[in-house]
PDB file of C-alpha atoms and ligand atoms in Angstrom:
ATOM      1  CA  UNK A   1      -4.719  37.861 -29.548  1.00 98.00           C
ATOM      2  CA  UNK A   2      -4.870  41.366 -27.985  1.00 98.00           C
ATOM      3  CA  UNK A   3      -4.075  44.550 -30.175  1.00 98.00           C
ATOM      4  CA  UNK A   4      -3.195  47.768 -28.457  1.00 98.00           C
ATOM      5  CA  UNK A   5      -3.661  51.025 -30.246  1.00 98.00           C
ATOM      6  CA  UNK A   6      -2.264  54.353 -28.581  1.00 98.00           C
ATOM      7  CA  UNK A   7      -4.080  57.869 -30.109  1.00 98.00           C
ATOM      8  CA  UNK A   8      -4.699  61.174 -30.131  1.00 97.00           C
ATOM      9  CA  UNK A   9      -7.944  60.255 -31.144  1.00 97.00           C
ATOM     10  CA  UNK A  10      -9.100  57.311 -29.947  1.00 97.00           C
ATOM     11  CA  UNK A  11     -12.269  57.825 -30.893  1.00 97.00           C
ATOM     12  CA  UNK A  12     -11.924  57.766 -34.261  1.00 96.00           C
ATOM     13  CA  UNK A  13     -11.851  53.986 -33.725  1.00 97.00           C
ATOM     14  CA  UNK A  14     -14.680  53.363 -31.925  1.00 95.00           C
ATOM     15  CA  UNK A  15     -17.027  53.007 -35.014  1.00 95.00           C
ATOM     16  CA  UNK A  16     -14.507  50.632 -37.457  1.00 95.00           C
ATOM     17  CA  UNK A  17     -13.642  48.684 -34.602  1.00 95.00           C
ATOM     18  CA  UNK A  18     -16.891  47.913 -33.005  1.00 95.00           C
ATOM     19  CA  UNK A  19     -18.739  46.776 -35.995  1.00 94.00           C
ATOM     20  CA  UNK A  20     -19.618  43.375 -38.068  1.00 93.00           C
ATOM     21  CA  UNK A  21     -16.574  40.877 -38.130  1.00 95.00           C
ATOM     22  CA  UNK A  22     -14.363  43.258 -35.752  1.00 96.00           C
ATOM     23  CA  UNK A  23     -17.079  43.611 -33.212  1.00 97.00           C
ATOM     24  CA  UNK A  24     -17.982  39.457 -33.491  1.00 97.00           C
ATOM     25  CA  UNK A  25     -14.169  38.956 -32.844  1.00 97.00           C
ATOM     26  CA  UNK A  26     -14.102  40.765 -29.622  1.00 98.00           C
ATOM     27  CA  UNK A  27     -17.373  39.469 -28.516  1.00 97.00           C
ATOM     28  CA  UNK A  28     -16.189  35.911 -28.786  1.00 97.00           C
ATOM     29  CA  UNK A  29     -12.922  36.448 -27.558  1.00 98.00           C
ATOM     30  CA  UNK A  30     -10.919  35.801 -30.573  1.00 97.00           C
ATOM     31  CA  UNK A  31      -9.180  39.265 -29.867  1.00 98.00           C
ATOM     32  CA  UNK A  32      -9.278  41.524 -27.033  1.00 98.00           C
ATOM     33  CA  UNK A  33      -8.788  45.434 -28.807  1.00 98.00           C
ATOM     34  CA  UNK A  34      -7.770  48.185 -26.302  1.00 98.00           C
ATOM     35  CA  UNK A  35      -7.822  51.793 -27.233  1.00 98.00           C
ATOM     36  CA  UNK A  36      -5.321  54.758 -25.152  1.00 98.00           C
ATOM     37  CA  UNK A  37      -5.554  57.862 -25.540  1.00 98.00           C
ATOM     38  CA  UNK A  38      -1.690  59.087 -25.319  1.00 98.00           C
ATOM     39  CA  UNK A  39      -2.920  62.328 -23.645  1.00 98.00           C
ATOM     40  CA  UNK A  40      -3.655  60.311 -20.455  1.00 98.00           C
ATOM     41  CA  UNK A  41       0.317  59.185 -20.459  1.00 98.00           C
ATOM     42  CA  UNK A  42       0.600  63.006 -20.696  1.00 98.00           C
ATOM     43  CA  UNK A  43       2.769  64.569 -17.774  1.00 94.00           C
ATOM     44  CA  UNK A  44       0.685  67.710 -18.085  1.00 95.00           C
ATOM     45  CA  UNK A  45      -1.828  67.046 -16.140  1.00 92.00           C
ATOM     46  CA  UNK A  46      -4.092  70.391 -16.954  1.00 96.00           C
ATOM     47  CA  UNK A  47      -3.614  70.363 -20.824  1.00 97.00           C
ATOM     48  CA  UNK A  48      -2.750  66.973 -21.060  1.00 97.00           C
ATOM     49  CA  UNK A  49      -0.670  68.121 -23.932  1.00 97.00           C
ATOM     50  CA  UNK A  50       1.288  65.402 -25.924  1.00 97.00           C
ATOM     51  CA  UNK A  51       2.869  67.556 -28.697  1.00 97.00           C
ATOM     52  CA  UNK A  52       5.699  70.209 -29.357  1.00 96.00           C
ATOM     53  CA  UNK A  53       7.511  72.450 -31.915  1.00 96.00           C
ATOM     54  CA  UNK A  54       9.976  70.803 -33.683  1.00 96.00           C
ATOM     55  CA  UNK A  55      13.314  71.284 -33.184  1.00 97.00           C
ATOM     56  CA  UNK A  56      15.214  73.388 -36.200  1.00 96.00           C
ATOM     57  CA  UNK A  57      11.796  75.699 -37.079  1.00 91.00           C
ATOM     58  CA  UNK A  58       9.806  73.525 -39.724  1.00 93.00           C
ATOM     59  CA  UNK A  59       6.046  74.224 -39.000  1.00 94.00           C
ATOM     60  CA  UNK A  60       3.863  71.686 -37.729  1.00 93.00           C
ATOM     61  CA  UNK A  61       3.688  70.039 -34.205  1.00 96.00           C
ATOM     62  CA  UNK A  62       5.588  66.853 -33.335  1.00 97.00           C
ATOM     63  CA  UNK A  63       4.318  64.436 -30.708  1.00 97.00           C
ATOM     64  CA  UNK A  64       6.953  64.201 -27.847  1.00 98.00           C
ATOM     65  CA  UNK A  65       9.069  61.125 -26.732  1.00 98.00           C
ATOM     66  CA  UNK A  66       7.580  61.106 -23.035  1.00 98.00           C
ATOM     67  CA  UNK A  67       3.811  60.318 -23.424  1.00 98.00           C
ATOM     68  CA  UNK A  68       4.755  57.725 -26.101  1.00 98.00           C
ATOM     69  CA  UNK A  69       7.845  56.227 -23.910  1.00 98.00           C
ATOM     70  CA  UNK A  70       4.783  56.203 -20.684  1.00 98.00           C
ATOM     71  CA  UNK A  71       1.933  54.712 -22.378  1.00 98.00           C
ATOM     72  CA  UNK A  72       4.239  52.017 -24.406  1.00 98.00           C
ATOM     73  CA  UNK A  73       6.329  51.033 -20.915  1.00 98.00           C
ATOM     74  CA  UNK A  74       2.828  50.674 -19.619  1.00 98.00           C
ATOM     75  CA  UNK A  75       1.932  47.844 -21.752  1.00 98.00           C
ATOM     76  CA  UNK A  76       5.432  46.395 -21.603  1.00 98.00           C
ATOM     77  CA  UNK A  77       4.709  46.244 -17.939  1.00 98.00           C
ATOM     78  CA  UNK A  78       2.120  43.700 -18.333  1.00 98.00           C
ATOM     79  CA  UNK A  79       2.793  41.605 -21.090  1.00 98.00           C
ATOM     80  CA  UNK A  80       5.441  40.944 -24.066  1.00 98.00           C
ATOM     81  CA  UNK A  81       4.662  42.244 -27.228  1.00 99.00           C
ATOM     82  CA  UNK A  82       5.180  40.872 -30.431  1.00 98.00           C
ATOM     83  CA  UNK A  83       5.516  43.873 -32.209  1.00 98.00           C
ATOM     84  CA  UNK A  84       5.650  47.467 -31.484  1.00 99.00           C
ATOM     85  CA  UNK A  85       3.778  49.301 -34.937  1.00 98.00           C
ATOM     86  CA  UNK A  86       4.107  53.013 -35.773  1.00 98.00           C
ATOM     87  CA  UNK A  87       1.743  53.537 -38.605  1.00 98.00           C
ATOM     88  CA  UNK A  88       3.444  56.204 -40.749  1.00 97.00           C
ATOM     89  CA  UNK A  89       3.830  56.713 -44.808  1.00 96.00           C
ATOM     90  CA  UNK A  90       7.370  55.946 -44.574  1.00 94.00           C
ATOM     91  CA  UNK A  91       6.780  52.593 -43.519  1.00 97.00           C
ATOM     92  CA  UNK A  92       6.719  49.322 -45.349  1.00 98.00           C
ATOM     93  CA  UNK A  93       3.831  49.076 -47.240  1.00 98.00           C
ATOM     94  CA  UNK A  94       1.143  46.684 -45.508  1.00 98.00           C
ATOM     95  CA  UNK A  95       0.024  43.518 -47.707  1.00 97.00           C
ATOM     96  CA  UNK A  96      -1.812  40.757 -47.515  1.00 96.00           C
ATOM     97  CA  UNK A  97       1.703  38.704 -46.485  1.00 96.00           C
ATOM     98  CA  UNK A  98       2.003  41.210 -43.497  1.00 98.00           C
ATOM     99  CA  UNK A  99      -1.491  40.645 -42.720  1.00 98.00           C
ATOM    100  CA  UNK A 100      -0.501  36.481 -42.462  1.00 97.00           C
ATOM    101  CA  UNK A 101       2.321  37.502 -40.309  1.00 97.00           C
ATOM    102  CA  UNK A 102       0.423  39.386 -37.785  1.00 98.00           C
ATOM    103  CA  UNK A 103      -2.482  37.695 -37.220  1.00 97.00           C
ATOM    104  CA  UNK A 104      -0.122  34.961 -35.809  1.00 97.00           C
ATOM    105  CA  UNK A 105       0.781  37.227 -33.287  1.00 98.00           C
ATOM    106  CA  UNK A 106      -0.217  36.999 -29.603  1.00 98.00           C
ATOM    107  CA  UNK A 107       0.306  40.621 -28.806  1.00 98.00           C
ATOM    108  CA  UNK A 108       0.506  43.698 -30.548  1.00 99.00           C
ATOM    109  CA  UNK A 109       0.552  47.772 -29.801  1.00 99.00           C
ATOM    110  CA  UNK A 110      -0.286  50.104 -33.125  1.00 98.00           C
ATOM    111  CA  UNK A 111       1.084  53.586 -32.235  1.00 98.00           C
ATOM    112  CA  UNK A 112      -0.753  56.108 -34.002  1.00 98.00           C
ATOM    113  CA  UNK A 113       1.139  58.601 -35.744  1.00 94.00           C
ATOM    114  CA  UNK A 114      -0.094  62.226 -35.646  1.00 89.00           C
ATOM    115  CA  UNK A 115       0.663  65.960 -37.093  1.00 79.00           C
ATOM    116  CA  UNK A 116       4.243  66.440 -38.219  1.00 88.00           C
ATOM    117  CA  UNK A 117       4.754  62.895 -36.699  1.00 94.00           C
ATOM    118  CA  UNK A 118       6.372  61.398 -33.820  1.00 97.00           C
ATOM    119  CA  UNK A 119       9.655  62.127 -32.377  1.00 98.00           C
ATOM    120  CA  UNK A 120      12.015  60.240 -34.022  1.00 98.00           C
ATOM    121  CA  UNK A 121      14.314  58.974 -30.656  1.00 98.00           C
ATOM    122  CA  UNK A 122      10.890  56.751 -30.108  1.00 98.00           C
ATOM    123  CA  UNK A 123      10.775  55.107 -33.923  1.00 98.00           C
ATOM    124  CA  UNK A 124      14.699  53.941 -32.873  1.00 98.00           C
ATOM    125  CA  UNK A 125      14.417  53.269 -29.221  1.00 98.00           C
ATOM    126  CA  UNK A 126      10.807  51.671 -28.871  1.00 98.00           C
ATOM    127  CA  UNK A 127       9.592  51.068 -32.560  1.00 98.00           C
ATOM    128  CA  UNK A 128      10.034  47.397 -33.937  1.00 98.00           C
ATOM    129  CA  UNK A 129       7.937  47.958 -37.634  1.00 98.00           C
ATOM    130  CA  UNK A 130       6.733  51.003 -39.174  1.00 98.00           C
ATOM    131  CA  UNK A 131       4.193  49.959 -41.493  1.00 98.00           C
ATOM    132  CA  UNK A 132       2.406  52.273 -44.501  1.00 98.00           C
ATOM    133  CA  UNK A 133      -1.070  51.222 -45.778  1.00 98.00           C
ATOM    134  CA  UNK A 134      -0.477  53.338 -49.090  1.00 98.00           C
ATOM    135  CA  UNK A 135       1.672  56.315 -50.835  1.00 97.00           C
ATOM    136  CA  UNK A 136      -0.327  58.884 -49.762  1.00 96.00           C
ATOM    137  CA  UNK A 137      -0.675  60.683 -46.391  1.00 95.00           C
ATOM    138  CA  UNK A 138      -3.703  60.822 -43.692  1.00 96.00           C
ATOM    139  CA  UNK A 139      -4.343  62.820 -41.542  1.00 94.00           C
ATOM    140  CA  UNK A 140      -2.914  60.593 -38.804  1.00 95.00           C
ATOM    141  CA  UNK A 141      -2.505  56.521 -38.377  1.00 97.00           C
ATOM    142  CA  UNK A 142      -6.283  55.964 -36.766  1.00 98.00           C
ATOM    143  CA  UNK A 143      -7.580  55.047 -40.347  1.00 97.00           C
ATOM    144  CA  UNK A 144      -4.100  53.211 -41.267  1.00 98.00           C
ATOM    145  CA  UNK A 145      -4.949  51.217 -38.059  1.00 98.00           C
ATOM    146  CA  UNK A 146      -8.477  50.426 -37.934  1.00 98.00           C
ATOM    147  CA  UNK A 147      -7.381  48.879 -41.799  1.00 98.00           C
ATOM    148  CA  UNK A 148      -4.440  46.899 -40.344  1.00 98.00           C
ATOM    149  CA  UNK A 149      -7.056  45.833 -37.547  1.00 98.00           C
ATOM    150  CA  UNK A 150      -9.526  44.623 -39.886  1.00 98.00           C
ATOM    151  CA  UNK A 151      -7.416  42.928 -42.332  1.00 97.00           C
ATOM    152  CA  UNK A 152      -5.465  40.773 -39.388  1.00 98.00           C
ATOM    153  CA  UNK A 153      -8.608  39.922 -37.058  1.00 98.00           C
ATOM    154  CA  UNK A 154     -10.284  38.413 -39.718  1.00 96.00           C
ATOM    155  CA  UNK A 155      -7.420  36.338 -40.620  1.00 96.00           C
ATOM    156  CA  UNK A 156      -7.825  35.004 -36.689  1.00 96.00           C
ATOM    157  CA  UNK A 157      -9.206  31.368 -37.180  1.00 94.00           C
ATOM    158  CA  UNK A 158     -13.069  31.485 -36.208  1.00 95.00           C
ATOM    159  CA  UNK A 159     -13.083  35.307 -37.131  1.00 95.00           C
ATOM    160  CA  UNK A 160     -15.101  34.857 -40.646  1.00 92.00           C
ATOM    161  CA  UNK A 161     -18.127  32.229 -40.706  1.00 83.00           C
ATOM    162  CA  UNK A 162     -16.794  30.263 -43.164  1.00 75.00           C
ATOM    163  CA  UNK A 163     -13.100  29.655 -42.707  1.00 65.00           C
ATOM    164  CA  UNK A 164     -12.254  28.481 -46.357  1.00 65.00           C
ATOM    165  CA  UNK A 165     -13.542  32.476 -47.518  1.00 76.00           C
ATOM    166  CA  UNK A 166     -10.590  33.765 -45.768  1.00 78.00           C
ATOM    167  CA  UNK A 167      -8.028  31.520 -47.871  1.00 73.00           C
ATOM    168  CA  UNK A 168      -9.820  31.941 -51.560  1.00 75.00           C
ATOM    169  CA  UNK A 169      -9.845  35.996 -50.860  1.00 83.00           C
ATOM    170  CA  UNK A 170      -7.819  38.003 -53.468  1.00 81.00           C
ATOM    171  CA  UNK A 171      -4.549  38.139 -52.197  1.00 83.00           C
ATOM    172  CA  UNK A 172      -3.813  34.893 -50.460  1.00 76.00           C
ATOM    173  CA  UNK A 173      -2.403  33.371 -53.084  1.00 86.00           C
ATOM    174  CA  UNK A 174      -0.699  36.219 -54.897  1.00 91.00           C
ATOM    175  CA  UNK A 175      -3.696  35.888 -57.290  1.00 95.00           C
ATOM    176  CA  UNK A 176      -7.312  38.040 -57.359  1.00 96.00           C
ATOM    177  CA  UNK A 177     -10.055  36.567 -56.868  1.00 95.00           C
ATOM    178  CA  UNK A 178     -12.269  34.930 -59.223  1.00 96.00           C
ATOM    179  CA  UNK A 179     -15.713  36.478 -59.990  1.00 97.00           C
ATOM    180  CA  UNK A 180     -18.649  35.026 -57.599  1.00 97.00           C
ATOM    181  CA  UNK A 181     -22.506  35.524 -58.658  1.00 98.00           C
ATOM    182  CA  UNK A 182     -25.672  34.622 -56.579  1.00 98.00           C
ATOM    183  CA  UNK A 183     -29.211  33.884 -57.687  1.00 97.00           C
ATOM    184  CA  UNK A 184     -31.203  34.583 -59.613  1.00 98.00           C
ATOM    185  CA  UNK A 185     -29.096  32.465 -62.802  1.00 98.00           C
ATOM    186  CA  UNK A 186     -30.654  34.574 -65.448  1.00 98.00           C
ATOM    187  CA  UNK A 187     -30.923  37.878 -64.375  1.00 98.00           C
ATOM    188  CA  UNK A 188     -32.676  40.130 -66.973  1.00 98.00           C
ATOM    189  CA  UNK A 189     -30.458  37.714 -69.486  1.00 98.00           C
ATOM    190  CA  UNK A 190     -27.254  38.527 -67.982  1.00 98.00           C
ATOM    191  CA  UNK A 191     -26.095  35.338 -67.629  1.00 98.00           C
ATOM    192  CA  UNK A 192     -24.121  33.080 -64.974  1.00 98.00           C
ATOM    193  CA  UNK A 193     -21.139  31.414 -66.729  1.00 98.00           C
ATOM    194  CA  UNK A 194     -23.039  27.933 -67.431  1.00 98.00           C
ATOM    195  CA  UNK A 195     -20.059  25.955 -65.298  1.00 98.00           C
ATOM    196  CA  UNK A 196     -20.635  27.111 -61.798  1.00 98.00           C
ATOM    197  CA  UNK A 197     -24.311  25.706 -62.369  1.00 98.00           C
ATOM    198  CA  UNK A 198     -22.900  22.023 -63.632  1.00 97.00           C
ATOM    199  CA  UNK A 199     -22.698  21.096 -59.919  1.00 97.00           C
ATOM    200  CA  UNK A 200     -19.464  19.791 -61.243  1.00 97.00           C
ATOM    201  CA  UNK A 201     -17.250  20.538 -58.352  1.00 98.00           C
ATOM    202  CA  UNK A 202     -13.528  19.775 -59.426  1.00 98.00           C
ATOM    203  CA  UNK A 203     -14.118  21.399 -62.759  1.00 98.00           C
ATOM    204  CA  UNK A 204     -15.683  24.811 -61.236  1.00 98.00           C
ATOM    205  CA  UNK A 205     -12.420  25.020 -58.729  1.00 97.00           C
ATOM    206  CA  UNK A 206     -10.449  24.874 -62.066  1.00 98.00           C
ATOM    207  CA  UNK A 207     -12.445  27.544 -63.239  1.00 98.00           C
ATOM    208  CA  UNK A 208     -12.404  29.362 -60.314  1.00 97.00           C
ATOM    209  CA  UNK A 209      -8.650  29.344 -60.715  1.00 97.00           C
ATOM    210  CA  UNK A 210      -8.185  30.375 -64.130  1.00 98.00           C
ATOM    211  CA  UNK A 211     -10.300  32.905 -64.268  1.00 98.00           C
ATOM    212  CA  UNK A 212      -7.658  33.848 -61.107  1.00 96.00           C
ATOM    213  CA  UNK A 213      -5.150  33.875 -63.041  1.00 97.00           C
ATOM    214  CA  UNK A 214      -6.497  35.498 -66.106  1.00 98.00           C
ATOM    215  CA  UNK A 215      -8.142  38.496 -64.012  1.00 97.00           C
ATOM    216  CA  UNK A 216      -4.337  38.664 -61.941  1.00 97.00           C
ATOM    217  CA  UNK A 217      -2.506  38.979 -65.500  1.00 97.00           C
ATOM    218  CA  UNK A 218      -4.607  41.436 -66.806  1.00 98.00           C
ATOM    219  CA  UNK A 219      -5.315  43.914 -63.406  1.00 97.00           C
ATOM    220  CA  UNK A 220      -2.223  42.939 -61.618  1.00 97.00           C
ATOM    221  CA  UNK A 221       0.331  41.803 -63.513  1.00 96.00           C
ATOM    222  CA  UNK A 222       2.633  42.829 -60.649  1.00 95.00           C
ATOM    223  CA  UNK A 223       2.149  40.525 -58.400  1.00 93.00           C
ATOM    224  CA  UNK A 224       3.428  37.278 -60.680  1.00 90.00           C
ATOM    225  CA  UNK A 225       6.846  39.314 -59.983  1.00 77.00           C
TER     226      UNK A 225
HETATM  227  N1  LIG B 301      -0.202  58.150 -41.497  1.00 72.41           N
HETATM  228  C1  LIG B 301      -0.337  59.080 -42.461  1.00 72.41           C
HETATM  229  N2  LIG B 301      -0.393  58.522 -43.666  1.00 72.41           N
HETATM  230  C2  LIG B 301      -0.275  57.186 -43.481  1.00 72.41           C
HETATM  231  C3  LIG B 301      -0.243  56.073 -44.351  1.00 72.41           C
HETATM  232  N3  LIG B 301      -0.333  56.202 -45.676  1.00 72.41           N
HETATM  233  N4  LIG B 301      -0.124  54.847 -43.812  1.00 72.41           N
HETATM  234  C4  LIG B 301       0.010  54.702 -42.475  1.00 72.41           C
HETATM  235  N5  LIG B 301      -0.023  55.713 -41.609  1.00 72.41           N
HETATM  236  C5  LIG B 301      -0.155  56.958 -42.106  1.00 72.41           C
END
């Protein structure tokens, strides 16, 4: 798989991405992650600047169509893409199902969004999915897509050690996730519940799964809808 991501700031990336399961990715060539920085698709080759007034006075600077339209017929040049993502709060909001569906993807670009935003001709010329991680705003889509990174790469068969932790996290099935505890069994007399120690395997998964179910009804009673 190989994820593009086009920024103002590219740097901003460079620490999420390079780390623990992201970094191990990359290194074994589950996923190849490129960052751009837009300004070099800039046609202003002093300032290298990317952004503009907008049109009809409100304040705030919008990122221009040409940059964008460069650095995204750039990619397009050498490969097809799967899906061209503008991370921006009016998006769909990103789940765990959206998660599934990209990590099956071959190619990908994330544009980051920035300031007042992007100009809009670009979100219905070039966009294909506009995608939200929450109702609230950032500062601009670097964050919004180092946490789309993470939660897709490690989806990527071979990403996590062990393979079954990716299907029993909370989410997968629509459920949380049950409670886990490590040794020591009796900590300070805080207990761990006597099942998981019975060694009885079929009877801790049915544990395991209504304690799912109990902790979904009573955090997240939303997602039974
Ligand atoms: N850019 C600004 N806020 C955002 C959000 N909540 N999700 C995705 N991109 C954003």
């Amino acid at each position: 798989m190989r994820i593009d991501i086009i920024s103002v700031l590219p740097e901003l990336l460079d620490s999420p991405l390079n780390c623990s399961i992201l970094k191990r990715a990359q290194d074994n060539g589950l996923v190849d992650i490129r960052l751009h920085d837009l300004r070099d698709y800039s046609s202003d080759k002093r300032h290298r600047r990317v952004d503009d007034y907008p049109f009809g006075g409100q304040a705030g600077m919008v990122l221009q169509c040409e940059p964008i339209d460069r650095a995204i017929t750039a990619l397009k040049a050498e490969r097809n893409y799967d899906e061209v993502i503008y991370t921006s709060p009016d998006g769909e909001t990103f789940n765990q199902h959206i998660a599934n569906q990209l990590s099956l993807c071959q190619n990908l670009i994330i544009l980051c969004g920035h300031y007042k935003g992007i100009d809009y001709r670009i979100r219905e010329h070039l966009i294909t999915r506009e995608i939200s991680i929450g109702d609230y705003v950032l500062t601009g889509g670097e964050l919004a897509a180092a946490v789309m990174a993470d939660a897709i790469v490690r989806l990527i068969p071979g990403a996590i050690g062990d393979e079954q932790s990716a299907l029993s996290d909370s989410f997968q099935d629509n459920l949380l996730a049950a409670p886990v505890y490590t040794r020591p069994s009796d900590y300070n007399g805080w207990k761990v519940p006597e099942i998981l120690l019975s060694g009885h395997e079929a009877n801790v998964r049915n544990w395991e799964l209504q304690q799912s179910i109990e902790r979904t009804k009573l955090l997240r009673p939303d997602l039974f809808g």
